[in-house]
Short mmCIF file of C-alpha atoms in Angstrom, two decimals:
data_model
loop_
_atom_site.label_atom_id
_atom_site.label_comp_id
_atom_site.label_asym_id
_atom_site.label_seq_id
_atom_site.Cartn_x
_atom_site.Cartn_y
_atom_site.Cartn_z
CA UNK N 317 -96.35 -26.19 -2.88
CA UNK N 318 -96.31 -22.10 -1.57
CA UNK N 319 -92.83 -23.14 0.93
CA UNK N 320 -91.06 -24.79 -2.30
CA UNK N 321 -91.97 -21.48 -4.10
CA UNK N 322 -90.27 -19.21 -0.93
CA UNK N 323 -87.28 -21.09 -0.76
CA UNK N 324 -86.69 -21.23 -4.25
CA UNK N 325 -86.68 -17.18 -4.75
CA UNK N 326 -84.86 -16.72 -1.40
CA UNK N 327 -82.06 -19.15 -3.53
CA UNK N 328 -82.55 -16.52 -6.59
CA UNK N 329 -82.49 -13.28 -4.18
CA UNK N 330 -79.47 -14.88 -2.51
CA UNK N 331 -77.81 -16.18 -6.15
CA UNK N 332 -78.29 -12.31 -7.31
CA UNK N 333 -77.13 -10.45 -4.24
CA UNK N 334 -73.90 -12.53 -4.51
CA UNK N 335 -73.36 -12.16 -8.19
CA UNK N 336 -73.93 -8.42 -7.50
CA UNK N 337 -71.07 -8.73 -4.89
CA UNK N 338 -68.45 -10.16 -6.77
CA UNK N 339 -69.12 -7.83 -9.34
CA UNK N 340 -68.28 -4.92 -7.13
CA UNK N 341 -65.43 -6.13 -5.84
CA UNK N 342 -64.24 -7.06 -9.48
CA UNK N 343 -64.37 -3.19 -10.40
CA UNK N 344 -63.07 -1.99 -7.23
CA UNK N 345 -60.00 -4.32 -8.03
CA UNK N 346 -60.24 -3.19 -11.80
CA UNK N 347 -60.15 0.02 -10.78
CA UNK N 348 -57.30 0.07 -7.80
CA UNK N 349 -54.84 2.92 -8.80
CA UNK N 350 -52.25 1.45 -6.58
CA UNK N 351 -50.71 -1.18 -9.55
CA UNK N 352 -48.60 -2.99 -6.90
CA UNK N 353 -51.55 -4.54 -5.83
CA UNK N 354 -52.10 -6.17 -9.23
CA UNK N 355 -50.50 -9.62 -9.64
CA UNK N 356 -48.74 -10.16 -12.77
CA UNK N 357 -49.32 -13.69 -14.23
CA UNK N 358 -46.63 -16.15 -14.10
CA UNK N 359 -44.30 -16.58 -17.22
CA UNK N 360 -44.86 -20.23 -19.20
CA UNK N 361 -44.03 -22.74 -17.65
CA UNK N 362 -42.01 -23.85 -20.81
CA UNK N 363 -39.17 -20.35 -21.29
CA UNK N 364 -39.19 -18.97 -17.65
CA UNK N 365 -36.89 -16.25 -18.39
CA UNK N 366 -38.47 -15.58 -21.10
CA UNK N 367 -40.75 -12.32 -20.42
CA UNK N 368 -40.22 -10.53 -17.43
CA UNK N 369 -42.03 -7.73 -16.58
CA UNK N 370 -40.67 -5.62 -13.75
CA UNK N 371 -40.51 -2.52 -11.59
CA UNK N 372 -37.61 -0.30 -10.81
CA UNK N 373 -37.04 1.41 -7.86
CA UNK N 374 -37.41 5.15 -8.74
CA UNK N 375 -34.39 6.97 -7.35
CA UNK N 376 -34.87 9.64 -9.78
CA UNK N 377 -32.90 10.26 -12.82
CA UNK N 378 -29.90 8.18 -11.79
CA UNK N 379 -31.92 5.13 -12.00
CA UNK N 380 -31.04 2.89 -14.28
CA UNK N 381 -33.61 3.17 -17.89
CA UNK N 382 -32.36 0.18 -19.29
CA UNK N 383 -31.10 -2.46 -16.99
CA UNK N 384 -31.60 -5.70 -17.85
CA UNK N 385 -32.30 -8.38 -15.49
CA UNK N 386 -29.96 -9.94 -13.28
CA UNK N 387 -30.48 -13.13 -14.95
CA UNK N 388 -30.00 -11.68 -18.16
CA UNK N 389 -26.87 -9.35 -17.36
CA UNK N 390 -24.88 -12.65 -16.47
CA UNK N 391 -26.11 -14.85 -19.27
CA UNK N 392 -25.09 -12.10 -22.21
CA UNK N 393 -28.07 -12.25 -23.33
CA UNK N 394 -29.70 -8.97 -25.13
CA UNK N 395 -33.82 -8.73 -24.76
CA UNK N 396 -35.49 -8.62 -28.25
CA UNK N 397 -37.42 -5.75 -26.99
CA UNK N 398 -37.93 -3.89 -23.91
CA UNK N 399 -40.36 -0.96 -23.41
CA UNK N 400 -39.50 1.17 -20.36
CA UNK N 401 -42.23 3.91 -18.73
CA UNK N 402 -41.07 7.50 -18.97
CA UNK N 403 -44.17 8.77 -17.77
CA UNK N 404 -46.37 8.40 -14.24
CA UNK N 405 -48.88 6.45 -16.39
CA UNK N 406 -48.17 5.00 -19.70
CA UNK N 407 -51.64 4.22 -22.07
CA UNK N 408 -51.47 0.75 -23.41
CA UNK N 409 -48.89 -1.54 -24.16
CA UNK N 410 -49.04 -5.06 -26.03
CA UNK N 411 -46.79 -7.28 -26.46
CA UNK N 412 -47.79 -10.98 -27.94
CA UNK N 413 -45.32 -13.27 -29.27
CA UNK N 414 -46.19 -13.83 -33.09
CA UNK N 415 -48.64 -16.93 -33.48
CA UNK N 416 -48.53 -17.56 -29.29
CA UNK N 417 -49.26 -16.00 -25.84
CA UNK N 418 -50.33 -12.24 -25.24
CA UNK N 419 -47.07 -11.17 -22.91
CA UNK N 420 -48.24 -7.90 -21.42
CA UNK N 421 -51.70 -6.07 -22.27
CA UNK N 422 -52.04 -3.10 -19.90
CA UNK N 423 -50.44 0.43 -18.50
CA UNK N 424 -47.54 0.91 -16.84
CA UNK N 425 -46.24 3.29 -14.19
CA UNK N 426 -43.19 5.12 -14.10
CA UNK N 427 -39.77 3.23 -14.37
CA UNK N 428 -42.04 -0.30 -14.99
CA UNK N 429 -40.14 -2.51 -17.36
CA UNK N 430 -41.30 -5.18 -19.53
CA UNK N 431 -39.09 -6.89 -22.02
CA UNK N 432 -38.83 -10.62 -23.66
CA UNK N 433 -36.38 -13.10 -25.26
CA UNK N 434 -38.84 -14.49 -28.01
CA UNK N 435 -38.01 -14.82 -31.57
CA UNK N 436 -40.77 -12.36 -33.10
CA UNK N 437 -42.58 -9.78 -30.83
CA UNK N 438 -46.12 -7.71 -32.02
CA UNK N 439 -45.88 -4.34 -30.10
CA UNK N 440 -48.73 -2.08 -30.01
CA UNK N 441 -48.01 1.31 -28.18
CA UNK N 442 -51.05 3.40 -28.10
CA UNK N 443 -48.37 6.46 -27.03
CA UNK N 444 -45.48 5.84 -28.55
CA UNK N 445 -43.89 8.88 -26.67
CA UNK N 446 -44.67 7.51 -23.16
CA UNK N 447 -42.06 5.00 -23.26
CA UNK N 448 -38.72 3.70 -24.27
CA UNK N 449 -38.24 1.11 -26.65
CA UNK N 450 -35.00 -1.14 -27.07
CA UNK N 451 -35.00 -3.07 -30.08
CA UNK N 452 -31.92 -5.87 -29.78
CA UNK N 453 -30.30 -3.04 -27.76
CA UNK N 454 -30.92 -0.32 -30.08
CA UNK N 455 -33.23 2.43 -28.77
CA UNK N 456 -35.91 2.75 -31.24
CA UNK N 457 -36.99 6.59 -32.11
CA UNK N 458 -40.35 7.46 -31.15
CA UNK N 459 -42.94 8.75 -32.66
CA UNK N 460 -45.07 12.23 -32.63
CA UNK N 461 -46.83 12.76 -29.49
CA UNK N 462 -50.00 10.58 -29.11
CA UNK N 463 -49.07 8.80 -32.26
CA UNK N 464 -50.22 4.67 -31.78
CA UNK N 465 -47.45 2.63 -33.31
CA UNK N 466 -47.88 -1.37 -33.77
CA UNK N 467 -44.86 -3.10 -35.21
CA UNK N 468 -43.22 -6.54 -34.80
CA UNK N 469 -39.85 -7.27 -33.48
CA UNK N 470 -37.53 -9.63 -34.72
CA UNK N 471 -34.43 -11.41 -33.07
CA UNK N 472 -30.93 -10.77 -34.30
CA UNK N 473 -28.86 -13.62 -35.11
#
């Protein structure tokens, strides 16, 4: 009976150490300053071109700020909403299909874009001056510095 208790205690300690290791690895991964190492979730299988988070090559001020993706340009479609980060780090950006999936819920880095072609999108910006927002191809004016904005975007036509 003494050996069984020791084995059980050893397994408990091993499980505890494993939980600590997993927690530390998760914390290090969450605090990693390299955004390229974070994998983006795949888009829904039913509509692969509906949401396109992408990073635009930072070549300076001549980089195309509102260039749609190649597939969108080829089809002539304008995204319902396009959000582009204009600072080195942009606070939380949240995009969600009304009554559906969360498309984006994280910080963005300079020149990174996220767009959606869904009919109605809820948008929440922690700092509306940090990002450039296009709604159906038209630039939405930013709010005051540090202002949080919440709005719903609907597709035209």
